[in-house]
mmCIF file of C-alpha atoms in Angstrom:
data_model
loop_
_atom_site.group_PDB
_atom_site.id
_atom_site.type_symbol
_atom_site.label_atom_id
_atom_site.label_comp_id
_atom_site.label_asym_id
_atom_site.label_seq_id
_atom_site.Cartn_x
_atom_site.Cartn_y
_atom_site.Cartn_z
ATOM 1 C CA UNK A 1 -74.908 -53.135 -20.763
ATOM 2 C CA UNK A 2 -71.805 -55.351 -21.787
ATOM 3 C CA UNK A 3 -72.190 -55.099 -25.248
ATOM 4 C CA UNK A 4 -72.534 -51.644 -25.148
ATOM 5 C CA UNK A 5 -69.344 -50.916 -23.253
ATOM 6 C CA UNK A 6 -67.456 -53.172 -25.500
ATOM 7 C CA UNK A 7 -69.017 -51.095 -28.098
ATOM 8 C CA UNK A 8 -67.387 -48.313 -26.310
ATOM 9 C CA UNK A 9 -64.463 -50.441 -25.840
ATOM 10 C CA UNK A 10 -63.750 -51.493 -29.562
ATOM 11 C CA UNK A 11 -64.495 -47.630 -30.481
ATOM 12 C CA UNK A 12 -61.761 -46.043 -28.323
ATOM 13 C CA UNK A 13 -59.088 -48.628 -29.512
ATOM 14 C CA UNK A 14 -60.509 -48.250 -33.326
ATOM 15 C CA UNK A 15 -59.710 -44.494 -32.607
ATOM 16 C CA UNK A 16 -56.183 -44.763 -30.956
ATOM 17 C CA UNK A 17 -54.729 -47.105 -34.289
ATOM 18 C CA UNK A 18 -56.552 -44.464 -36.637
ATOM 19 C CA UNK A 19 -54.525 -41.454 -35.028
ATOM 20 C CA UNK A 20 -50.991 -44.007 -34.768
ATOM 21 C CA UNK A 21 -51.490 -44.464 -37.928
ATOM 22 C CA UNK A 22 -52.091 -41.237 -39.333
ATOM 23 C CA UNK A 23 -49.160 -39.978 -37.238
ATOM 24 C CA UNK A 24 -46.659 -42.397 -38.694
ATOM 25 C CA UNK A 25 -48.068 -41.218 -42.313
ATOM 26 C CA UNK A 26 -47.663 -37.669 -41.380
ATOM 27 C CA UNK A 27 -44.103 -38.365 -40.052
ATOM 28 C CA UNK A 28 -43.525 -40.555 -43.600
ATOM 29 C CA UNK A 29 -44.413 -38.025 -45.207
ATOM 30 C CA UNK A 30 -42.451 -34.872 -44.080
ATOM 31 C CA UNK A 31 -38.672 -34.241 -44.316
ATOM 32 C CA UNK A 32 -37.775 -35.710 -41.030
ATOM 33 C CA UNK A 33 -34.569 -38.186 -42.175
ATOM 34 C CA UNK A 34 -35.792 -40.899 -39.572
ATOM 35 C CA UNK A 35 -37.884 -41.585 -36.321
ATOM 36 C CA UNK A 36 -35.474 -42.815 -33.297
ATOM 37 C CA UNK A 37 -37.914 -42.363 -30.775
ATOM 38 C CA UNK A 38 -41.168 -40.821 -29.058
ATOM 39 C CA UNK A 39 -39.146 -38.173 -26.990
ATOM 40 C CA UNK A 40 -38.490 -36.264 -30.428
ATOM 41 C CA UNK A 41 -41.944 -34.941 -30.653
ATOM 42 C CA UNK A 42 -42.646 -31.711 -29.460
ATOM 43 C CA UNK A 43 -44.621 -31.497 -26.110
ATOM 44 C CA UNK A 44 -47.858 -29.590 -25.783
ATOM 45 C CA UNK A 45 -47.542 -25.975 -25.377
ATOM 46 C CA UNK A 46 -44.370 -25.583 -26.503
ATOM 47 C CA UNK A 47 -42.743 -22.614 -27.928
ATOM 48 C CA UNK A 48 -43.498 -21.949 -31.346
ATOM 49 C CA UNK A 49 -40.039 -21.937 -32.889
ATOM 50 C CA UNK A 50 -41.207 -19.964 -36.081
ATOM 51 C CA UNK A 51 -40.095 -20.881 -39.311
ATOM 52 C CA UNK A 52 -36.335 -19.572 -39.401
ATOM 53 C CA UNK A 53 -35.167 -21.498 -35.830
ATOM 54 C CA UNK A 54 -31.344 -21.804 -35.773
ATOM 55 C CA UNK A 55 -29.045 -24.481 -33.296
ATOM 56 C CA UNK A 56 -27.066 -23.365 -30.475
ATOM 57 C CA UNK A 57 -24.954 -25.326 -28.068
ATOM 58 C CA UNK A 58 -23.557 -25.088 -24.528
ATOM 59 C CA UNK A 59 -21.466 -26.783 -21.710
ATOM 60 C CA UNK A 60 -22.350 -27.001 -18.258
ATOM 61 C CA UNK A 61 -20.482 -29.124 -15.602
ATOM 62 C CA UNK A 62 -23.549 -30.352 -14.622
ATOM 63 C CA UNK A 63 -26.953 -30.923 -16.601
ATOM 64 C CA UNK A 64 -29.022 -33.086 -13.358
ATOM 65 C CA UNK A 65 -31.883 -34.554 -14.862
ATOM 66 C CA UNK A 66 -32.493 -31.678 -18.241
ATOM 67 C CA UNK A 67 -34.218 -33.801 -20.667
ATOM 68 C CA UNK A 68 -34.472 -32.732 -24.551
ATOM 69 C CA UNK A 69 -37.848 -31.408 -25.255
ATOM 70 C CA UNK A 70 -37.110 -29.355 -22.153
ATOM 71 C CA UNK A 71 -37.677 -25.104 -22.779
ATOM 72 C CA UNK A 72 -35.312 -22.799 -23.302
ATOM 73 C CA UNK A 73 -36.599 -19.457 -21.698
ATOM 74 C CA UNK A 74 -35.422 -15.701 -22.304
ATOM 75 C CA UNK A 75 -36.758 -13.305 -19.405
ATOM 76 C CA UNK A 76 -38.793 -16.291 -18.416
ATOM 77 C CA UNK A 77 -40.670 -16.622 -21.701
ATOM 78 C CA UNK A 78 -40.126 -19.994 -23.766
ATOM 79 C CA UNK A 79 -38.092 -19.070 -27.274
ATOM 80 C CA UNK A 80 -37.226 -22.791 -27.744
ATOM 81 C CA UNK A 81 -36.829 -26.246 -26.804
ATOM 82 C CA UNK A 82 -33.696 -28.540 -25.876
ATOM 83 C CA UNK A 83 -32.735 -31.159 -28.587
ATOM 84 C CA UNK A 84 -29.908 -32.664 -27.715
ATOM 85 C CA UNK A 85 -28.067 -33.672 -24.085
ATOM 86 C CA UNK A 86 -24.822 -35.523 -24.668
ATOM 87 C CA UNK A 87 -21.248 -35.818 -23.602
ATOM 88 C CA UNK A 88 -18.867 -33.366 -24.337
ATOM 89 C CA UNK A 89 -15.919 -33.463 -26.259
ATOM 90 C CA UNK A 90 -13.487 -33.680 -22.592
ATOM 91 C CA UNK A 91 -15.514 -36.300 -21.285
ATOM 92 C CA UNK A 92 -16.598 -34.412 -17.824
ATOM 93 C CA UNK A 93 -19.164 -31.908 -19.235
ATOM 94 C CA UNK A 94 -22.632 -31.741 -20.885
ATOM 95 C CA UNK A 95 -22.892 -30.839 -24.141
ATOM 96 C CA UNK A 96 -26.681 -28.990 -24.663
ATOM 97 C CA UNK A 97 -28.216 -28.546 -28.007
ATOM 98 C CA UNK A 98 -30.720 -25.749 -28.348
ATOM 99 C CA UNK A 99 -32.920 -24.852 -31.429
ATOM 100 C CA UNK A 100 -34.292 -21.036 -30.526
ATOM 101 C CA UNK A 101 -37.026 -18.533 -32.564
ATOM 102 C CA UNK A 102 -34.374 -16.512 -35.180
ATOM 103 C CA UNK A 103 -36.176 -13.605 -34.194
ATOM 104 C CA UNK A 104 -34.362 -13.628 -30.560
ATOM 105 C CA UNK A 105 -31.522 -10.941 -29.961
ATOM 106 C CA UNK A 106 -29.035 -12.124 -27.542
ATOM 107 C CA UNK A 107 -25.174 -11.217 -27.650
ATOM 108 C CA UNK A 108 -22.463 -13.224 -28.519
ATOM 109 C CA UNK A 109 -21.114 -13.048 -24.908
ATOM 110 C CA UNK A 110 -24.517 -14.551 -23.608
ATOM 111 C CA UNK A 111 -24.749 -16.735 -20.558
ATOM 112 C CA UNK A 112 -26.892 -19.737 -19.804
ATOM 113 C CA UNK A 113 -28.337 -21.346 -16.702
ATOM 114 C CA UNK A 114 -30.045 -24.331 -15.451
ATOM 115 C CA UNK A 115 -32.931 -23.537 -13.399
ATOM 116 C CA UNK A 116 -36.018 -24.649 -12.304
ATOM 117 C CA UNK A 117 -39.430 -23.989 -12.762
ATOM 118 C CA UNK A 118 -40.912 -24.685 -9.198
ATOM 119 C CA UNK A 119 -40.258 -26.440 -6.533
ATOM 120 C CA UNK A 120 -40.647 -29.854 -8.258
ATOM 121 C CA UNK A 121 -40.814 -28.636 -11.374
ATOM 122 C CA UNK A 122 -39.506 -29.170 -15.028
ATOM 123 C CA UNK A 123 -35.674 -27.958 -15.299
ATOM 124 C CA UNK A 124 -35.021 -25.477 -18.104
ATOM 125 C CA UNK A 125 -32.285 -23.417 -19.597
ATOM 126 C CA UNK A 126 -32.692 -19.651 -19.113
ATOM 127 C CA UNK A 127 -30.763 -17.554 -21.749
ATOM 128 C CA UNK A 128 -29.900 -14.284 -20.479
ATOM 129 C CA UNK A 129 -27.507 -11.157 -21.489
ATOM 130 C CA UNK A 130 -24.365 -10.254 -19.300
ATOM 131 C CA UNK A 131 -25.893 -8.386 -15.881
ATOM 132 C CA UNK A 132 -25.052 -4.998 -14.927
ATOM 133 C CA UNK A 133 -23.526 -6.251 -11.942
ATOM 134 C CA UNK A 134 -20.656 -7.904 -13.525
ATOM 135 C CA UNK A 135 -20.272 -4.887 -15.659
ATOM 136 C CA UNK A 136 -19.244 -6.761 -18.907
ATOM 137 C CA UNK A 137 -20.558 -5.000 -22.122
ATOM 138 C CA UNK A 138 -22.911 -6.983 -24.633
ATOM 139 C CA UNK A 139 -20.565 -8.351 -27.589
ATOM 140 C CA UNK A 140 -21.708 -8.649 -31.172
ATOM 141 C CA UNK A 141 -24.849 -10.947 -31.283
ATOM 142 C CA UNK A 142 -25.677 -15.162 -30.936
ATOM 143 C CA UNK A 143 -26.258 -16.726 -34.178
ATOM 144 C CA UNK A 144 -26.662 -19.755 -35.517
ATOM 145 C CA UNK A 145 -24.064 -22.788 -34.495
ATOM 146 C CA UNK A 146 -22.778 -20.026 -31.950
ATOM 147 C CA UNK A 147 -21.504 -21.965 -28.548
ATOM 148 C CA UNK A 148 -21.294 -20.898 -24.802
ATOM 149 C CA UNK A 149 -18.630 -21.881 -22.754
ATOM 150 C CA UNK A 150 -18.463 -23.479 -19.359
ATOM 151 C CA UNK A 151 -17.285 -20.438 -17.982
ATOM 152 C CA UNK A 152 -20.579 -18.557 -18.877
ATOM 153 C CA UNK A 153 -23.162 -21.493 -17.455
ATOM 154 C CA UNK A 154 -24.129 -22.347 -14.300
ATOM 155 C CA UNK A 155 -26.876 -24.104 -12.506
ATOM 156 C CA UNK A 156 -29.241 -23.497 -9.437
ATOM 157 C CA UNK A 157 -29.165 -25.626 -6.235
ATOM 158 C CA UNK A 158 -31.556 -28.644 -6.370
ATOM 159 C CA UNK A 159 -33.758 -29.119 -3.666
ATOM 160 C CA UNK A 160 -31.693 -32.327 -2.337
ATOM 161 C CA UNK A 161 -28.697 -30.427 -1.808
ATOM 162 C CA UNK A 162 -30.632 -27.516 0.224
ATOM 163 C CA UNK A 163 -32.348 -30.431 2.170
ATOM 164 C CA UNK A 164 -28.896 -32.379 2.291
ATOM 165 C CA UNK A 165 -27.366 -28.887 3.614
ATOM 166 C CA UNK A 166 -29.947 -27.809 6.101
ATOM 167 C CA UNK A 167 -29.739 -31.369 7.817
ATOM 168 C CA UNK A 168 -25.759 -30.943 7.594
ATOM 169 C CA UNK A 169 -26.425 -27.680 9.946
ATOM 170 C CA UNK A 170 -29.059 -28.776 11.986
ATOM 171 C CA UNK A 171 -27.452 -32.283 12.737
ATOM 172 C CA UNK A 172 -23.653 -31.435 12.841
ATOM 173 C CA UNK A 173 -23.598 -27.479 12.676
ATOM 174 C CA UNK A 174 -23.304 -26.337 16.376
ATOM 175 C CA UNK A 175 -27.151 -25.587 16.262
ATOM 176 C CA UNK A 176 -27.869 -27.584 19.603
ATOM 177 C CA UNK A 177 -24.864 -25.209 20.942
ATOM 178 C CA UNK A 178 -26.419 -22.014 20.368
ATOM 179 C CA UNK A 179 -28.552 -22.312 23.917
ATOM 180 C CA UNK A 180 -25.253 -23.257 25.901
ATOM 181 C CA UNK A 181 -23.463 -20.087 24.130
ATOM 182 C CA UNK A 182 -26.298 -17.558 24.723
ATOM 183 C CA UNK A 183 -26.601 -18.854 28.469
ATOM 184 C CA UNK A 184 -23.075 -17.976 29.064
ATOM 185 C CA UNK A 185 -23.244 -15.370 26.739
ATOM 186 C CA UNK A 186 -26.019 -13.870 29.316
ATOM 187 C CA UNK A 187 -23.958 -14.727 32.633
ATOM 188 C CA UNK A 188 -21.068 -12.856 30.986
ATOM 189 C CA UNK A 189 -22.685 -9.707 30.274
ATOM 190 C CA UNK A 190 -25.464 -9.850 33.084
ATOM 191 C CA UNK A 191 -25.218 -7.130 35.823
ATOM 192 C CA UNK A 192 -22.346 -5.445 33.390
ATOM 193 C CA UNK A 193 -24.798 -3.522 30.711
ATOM 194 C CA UNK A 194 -23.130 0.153 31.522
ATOM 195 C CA UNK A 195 -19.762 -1.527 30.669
ATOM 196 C CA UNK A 196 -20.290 -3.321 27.615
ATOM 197 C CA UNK A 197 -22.228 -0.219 26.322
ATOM 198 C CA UNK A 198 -18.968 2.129 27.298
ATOM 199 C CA UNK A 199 -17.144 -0.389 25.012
ATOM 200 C CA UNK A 200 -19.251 -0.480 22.438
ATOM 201 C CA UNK A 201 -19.025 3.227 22.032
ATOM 202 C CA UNK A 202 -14.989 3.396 22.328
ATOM 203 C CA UNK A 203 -15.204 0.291 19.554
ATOM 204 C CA UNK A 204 -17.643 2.718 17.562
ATOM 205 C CA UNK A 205 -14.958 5.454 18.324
ATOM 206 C CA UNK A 206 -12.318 4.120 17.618
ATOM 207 C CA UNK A 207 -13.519 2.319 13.991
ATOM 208 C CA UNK A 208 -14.938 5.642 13.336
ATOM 209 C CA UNK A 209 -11.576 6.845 13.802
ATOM 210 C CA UNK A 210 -9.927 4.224 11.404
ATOM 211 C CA UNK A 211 -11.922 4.648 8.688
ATOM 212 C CA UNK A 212 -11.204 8.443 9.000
ATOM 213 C CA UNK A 213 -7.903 7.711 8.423
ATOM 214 C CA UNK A 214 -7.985 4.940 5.549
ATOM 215 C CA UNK A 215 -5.942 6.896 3.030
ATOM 216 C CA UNK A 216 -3.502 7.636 5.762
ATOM 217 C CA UNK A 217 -3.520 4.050 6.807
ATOM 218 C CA UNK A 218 -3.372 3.149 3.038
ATOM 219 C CA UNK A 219 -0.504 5.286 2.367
ATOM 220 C CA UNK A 220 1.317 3.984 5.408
ATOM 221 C CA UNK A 221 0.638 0.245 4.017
ATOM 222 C CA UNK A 222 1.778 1.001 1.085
ATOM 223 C CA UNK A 223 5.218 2.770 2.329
ATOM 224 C CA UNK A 224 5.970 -0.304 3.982
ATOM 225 C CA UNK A 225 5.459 -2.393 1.107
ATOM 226 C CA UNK A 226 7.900 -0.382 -1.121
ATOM 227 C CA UNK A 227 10.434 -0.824 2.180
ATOM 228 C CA UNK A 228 9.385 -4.587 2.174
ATOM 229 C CA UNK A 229 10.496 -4.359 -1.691
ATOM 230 C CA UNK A 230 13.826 -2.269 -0.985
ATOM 231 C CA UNK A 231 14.850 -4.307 1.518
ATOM 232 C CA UNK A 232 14.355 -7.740 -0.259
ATOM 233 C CA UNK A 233 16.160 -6.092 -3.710
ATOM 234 C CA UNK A 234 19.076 -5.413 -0.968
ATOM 235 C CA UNK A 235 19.183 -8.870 1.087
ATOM 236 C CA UNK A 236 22.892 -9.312 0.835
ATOM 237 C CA UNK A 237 23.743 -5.893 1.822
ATOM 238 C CA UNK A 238 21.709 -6.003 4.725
ATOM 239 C CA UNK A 239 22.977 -9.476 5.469
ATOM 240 C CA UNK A 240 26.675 -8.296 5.021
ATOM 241 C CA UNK A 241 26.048 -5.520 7.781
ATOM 242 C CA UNK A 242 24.411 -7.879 10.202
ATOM 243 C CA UNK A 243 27.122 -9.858 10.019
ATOM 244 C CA UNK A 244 29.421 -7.242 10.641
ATOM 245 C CA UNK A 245 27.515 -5.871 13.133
ATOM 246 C CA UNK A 246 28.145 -9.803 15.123
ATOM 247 C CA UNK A 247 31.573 -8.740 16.238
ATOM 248 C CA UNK A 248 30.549 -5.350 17.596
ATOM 249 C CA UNK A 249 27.551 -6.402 19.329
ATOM 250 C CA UNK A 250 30.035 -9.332 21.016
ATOM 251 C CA UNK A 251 32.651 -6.520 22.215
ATOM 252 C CA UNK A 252 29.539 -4.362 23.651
ATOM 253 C CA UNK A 253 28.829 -7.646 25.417
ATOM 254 C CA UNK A 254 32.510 -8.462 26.594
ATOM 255 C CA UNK A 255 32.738 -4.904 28.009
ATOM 256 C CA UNK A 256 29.347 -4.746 29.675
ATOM 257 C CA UNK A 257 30.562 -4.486 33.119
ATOM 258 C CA UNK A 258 32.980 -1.924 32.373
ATOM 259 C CA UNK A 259 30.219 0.562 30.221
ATOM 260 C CA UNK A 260 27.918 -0.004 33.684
ATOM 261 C CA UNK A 261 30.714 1.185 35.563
ATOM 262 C CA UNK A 262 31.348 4.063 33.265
ATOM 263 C CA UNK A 263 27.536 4.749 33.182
ATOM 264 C CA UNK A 264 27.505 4.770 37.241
ATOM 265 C CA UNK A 265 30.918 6.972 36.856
ATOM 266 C CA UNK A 266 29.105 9.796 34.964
ATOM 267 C CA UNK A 267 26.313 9.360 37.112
ATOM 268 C CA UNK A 268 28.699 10.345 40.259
ATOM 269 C CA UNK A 269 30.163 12.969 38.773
ATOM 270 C CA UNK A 270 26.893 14.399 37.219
ATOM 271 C CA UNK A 271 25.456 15.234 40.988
ATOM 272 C CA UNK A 272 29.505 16.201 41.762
ATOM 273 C CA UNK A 273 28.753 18.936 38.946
ATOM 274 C CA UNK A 274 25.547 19.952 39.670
ATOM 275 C CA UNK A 275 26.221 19.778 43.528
ATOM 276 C CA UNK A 276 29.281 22.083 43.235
ATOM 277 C CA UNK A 277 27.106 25.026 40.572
ATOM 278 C CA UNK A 278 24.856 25.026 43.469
ATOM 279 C CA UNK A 279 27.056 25.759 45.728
ATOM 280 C CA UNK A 280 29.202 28.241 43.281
ATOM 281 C CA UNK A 281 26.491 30.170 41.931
ATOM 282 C CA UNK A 282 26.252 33.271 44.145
ATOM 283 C CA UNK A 283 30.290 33.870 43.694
ATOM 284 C CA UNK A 284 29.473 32.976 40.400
ATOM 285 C CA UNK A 285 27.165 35.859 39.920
ATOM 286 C CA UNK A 286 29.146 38.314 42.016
ATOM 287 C CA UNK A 287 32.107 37.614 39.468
ATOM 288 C CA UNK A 288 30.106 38.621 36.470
ATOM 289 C CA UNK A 289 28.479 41.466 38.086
ATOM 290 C CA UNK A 290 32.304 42.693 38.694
ATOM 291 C CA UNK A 291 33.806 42.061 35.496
ATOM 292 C CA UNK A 292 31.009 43.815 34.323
ATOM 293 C CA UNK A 293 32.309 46.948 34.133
ATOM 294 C CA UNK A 294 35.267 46.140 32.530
ATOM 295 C CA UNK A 295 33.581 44.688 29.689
ATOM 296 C CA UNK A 296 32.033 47.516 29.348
ATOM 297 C CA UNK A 297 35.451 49.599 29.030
ATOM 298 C CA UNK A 298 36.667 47.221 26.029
ATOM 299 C CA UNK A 299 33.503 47.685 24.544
ATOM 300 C CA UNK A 300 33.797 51.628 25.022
ATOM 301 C CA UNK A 301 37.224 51.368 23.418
ATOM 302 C CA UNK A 302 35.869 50.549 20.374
ATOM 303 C CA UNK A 303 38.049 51.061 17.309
ATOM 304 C CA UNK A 304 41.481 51.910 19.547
ATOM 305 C CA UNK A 305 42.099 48.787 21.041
ATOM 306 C CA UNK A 306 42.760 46.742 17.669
ATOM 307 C CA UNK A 307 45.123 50.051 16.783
ATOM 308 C CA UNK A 308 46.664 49.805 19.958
ATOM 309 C CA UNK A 309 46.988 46.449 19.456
ATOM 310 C CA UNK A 310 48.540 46.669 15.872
ATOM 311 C CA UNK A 311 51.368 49.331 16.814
ATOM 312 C CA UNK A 312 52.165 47.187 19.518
ATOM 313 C CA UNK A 313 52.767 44.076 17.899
ATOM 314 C CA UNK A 314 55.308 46.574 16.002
ATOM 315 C CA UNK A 315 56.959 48.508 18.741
ATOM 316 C CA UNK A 316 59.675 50.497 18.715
ATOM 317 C CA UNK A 317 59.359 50.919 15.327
ATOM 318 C CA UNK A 318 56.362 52.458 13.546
ATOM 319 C CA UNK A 319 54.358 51.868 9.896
ATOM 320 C CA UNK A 320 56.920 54.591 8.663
ATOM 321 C CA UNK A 321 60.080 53.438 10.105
ATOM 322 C CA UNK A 322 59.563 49.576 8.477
ATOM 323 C CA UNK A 323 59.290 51.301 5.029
ATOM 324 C CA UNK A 324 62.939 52.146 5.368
ATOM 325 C CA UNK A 325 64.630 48.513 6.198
ATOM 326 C CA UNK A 326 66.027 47.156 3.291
ATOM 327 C CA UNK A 327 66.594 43.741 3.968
ATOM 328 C CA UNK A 328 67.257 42.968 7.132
ATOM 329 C CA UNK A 329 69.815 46.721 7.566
ATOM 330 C CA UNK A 330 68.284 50.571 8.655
ATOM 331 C CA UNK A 331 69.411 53.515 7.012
ATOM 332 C CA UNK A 332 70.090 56.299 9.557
ATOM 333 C CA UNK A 333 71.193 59.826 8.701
ATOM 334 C CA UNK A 334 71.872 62.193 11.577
ATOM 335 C CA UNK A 335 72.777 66.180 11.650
ATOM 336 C CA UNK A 336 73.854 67.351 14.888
ATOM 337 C CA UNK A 337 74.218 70.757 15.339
ATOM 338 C CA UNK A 338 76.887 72.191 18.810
ATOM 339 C CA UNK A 339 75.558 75.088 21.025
ATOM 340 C CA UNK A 340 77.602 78.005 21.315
ATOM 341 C CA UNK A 341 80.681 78.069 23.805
ATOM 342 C CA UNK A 342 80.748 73.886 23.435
ATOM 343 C CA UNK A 343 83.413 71.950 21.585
ATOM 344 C CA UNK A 344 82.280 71.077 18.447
ATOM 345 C CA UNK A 345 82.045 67.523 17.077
ATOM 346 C CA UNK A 346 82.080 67.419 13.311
ATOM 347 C CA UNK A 347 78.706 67.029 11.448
ATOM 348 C CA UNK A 348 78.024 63.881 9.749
ATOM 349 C CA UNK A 349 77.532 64.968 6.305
ATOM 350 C CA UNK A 350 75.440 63.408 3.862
ATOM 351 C CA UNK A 351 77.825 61.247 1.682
ATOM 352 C CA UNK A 352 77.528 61.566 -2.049
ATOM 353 C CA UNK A 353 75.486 59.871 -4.178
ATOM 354 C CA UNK A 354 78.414 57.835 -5.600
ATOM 355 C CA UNK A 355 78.746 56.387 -2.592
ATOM 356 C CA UNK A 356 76.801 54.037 -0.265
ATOM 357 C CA UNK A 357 75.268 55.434 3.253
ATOM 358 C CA UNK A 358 75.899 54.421 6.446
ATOM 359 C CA UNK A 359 74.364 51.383 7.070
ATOM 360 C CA UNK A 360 73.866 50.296 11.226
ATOM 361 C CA UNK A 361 72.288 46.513 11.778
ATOM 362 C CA UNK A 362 68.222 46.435 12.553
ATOM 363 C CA UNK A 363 68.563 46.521 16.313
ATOM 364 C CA UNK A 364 71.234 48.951 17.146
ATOM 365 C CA UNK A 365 70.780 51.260 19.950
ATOM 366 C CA UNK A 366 69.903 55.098 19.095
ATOM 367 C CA UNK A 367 72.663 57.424 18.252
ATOM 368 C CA UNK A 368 73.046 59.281 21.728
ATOM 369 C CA UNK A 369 74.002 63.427 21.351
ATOM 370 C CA UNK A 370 72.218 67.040 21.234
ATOM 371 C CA UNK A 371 70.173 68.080 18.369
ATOM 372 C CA UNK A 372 67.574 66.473 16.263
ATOM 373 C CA UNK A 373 67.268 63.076 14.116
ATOM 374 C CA UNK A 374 65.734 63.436 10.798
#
């Protein structure tokens, strides 16, 4: 029984140093520039890489424990493996080397993340296009020596930091609280269910209301901020009348007493006024029932009272007469003409035309004697 297992024994090992050293032949003999360590062979049921693979890189802030040899997924199916993990060129990021199939289409703008492939599982990096969500448009396509940024990689939560965060809320979050707050919770709104259900629909109401009105509210908001933006182009102006306005406001303070007394003044004389129409209303009425009627005489009148009014501004003398002043002198020519039996007076005969008439001031009385004026 002993020598056979160290048959067995010598066999196995015999076996191991046959396939060491046929590995380190095969590795001798291919193109591989050098052998730095075990972790460069490709694991088991990898992805097949093809036979036109091509390098890409990317930074994360945080790699956790990614380990080359480690897949690199598209849509969840392996298209490559990690090769590299190092330190990036600013000394606080991760600097991940990928080799992928060439037959993979991603774009240029193409994001990577660190994620996991259970809940203990082996970390991996998940290539992926931009989502619809953030509604950026696919950008030419990833080649060979292309390189994502930081700002498109990012990482899942590890399982220590959920655990770490659940204990944080459990221990320190106010979870032993919740019991005291529903307790009072219940004594406040116990016995009052009709009430807080009236307020709940006045809240519903009244947010029903507000969100009929957003562009209304909107428009309101934004009128204030273009006032906001007047007023703070116009500072000095406005601080130039409030200072101005210091004086006046300190007079209107000085004379308080004396506008109250003013104020209870008109206050007096208000119920004086409206005391005394009272009382004068009935006479007041009579009086413009009586002058009625001669209101309605002027209004009768019509067109004669402003030409009654006109010749009288211009008595004794008419339209006609005024046409004969020259200057301030009236040019009067009388015939008088003596009944029979009486002593006759001589006429006043016209003078001739060489020679200049009568002339009698504007004002003199009227030429007294029997017969006619023309």
């Amino acid at each position: 029984m002993k020598a056979r297992v160290t048959r067995r024994t010598g066999a196995a090992l015999g076996a191991g140093v046959a396939v060491v050293v046929a590995l380190a032949l095969t590795l001798g003999s291919c193109s591989v520039p050098s052998f730095s360590g075990i972790d460069q062979l490709p694991l088991p049921g990898g992805a097949d890489l093809g036979s036109h693979p091509y390098d890409i890189t990317a930074d994360f802030a945080d790699v956790l424990s990614l380990v080359p040899q480690a897949a690199v997924k598209v849509n969840d199916v392996a298209v490559g493996r990690v090769t590299k993990v190092s330190l990036a060129s600013d000394g606080w990021s991760a600097k991940v080397t990928m080799r992928i199939r060439g037959d993979v289409k991603l774009p240029a703008n193409a994001y990577a993340q660190l994620e996991q492939s259970s809940l203990l599982g082996e970390k991996f990096v998940q290539l992926s296009a931009p989502a619809k969500e953030t509604k950026e448009a696919a950008q030419g396509r990833l080649g060979p020596g292309a390189a994502i940024p930081i700002t498109r990689t990012n990482r899942n939560p590890e399982v220590e930091e959920v655990l770490g965060a659940l204990s944080m809320l459990l221990n320190g979050g106010g979870v032993n609280q919740l019991k005291t707050i529903t307790t009072e919770l219940n004594k406040a709104i116990g016995g009052r269910e009709p009430e807080v259900r009236s307020m709940l629909q006045r809240v519903n109401t009244l947010v029903t209301d507000l969100d009929g009105h957003r562009t209304d509210i909107t428009d309101a908001l934004d009128g204030v901020n273009r006032l906001s933006a007047t007023l703070a182009t116009r500072k000095q102006q406005v601080g130039t009348v409030l200072t101005g306005l210091s004086p006046g406001l300190k007079v209107l303070e000085d004379q308080r007493g004396s506008l109250l007394t003013m104020l209870k003044s008109l206050d007096t004389l208000s119920t004086v006024a409206v005391s005394t129409i009272n009382k004068s209303k009935d006479d007041m009425v009579a009086d413009l029932k009586a002058i009625a009627p001669t209101l309605k005489a002027l209004a009768d009148s019509g067109k004669d009272l402003p030409d009654s009014l006109q010749v009288l501004v211009t008595y004794p003398f008419t339209d006609e007469v005024l046409r004969g002043v020259k200057g301030d002198y009236l040019n009067v020519y009388l015939d008088v003409t003596a009944a029979p039996g009486t002593q006759v007076i001589p006429p006043l005969t016209t003078p001739p035309a060489s020679v200049t008439a009568q002339q009698a001031p504007l004002g003199l009385p009227s030429v007294g004697g029997t017969g006619g004026t023309r």
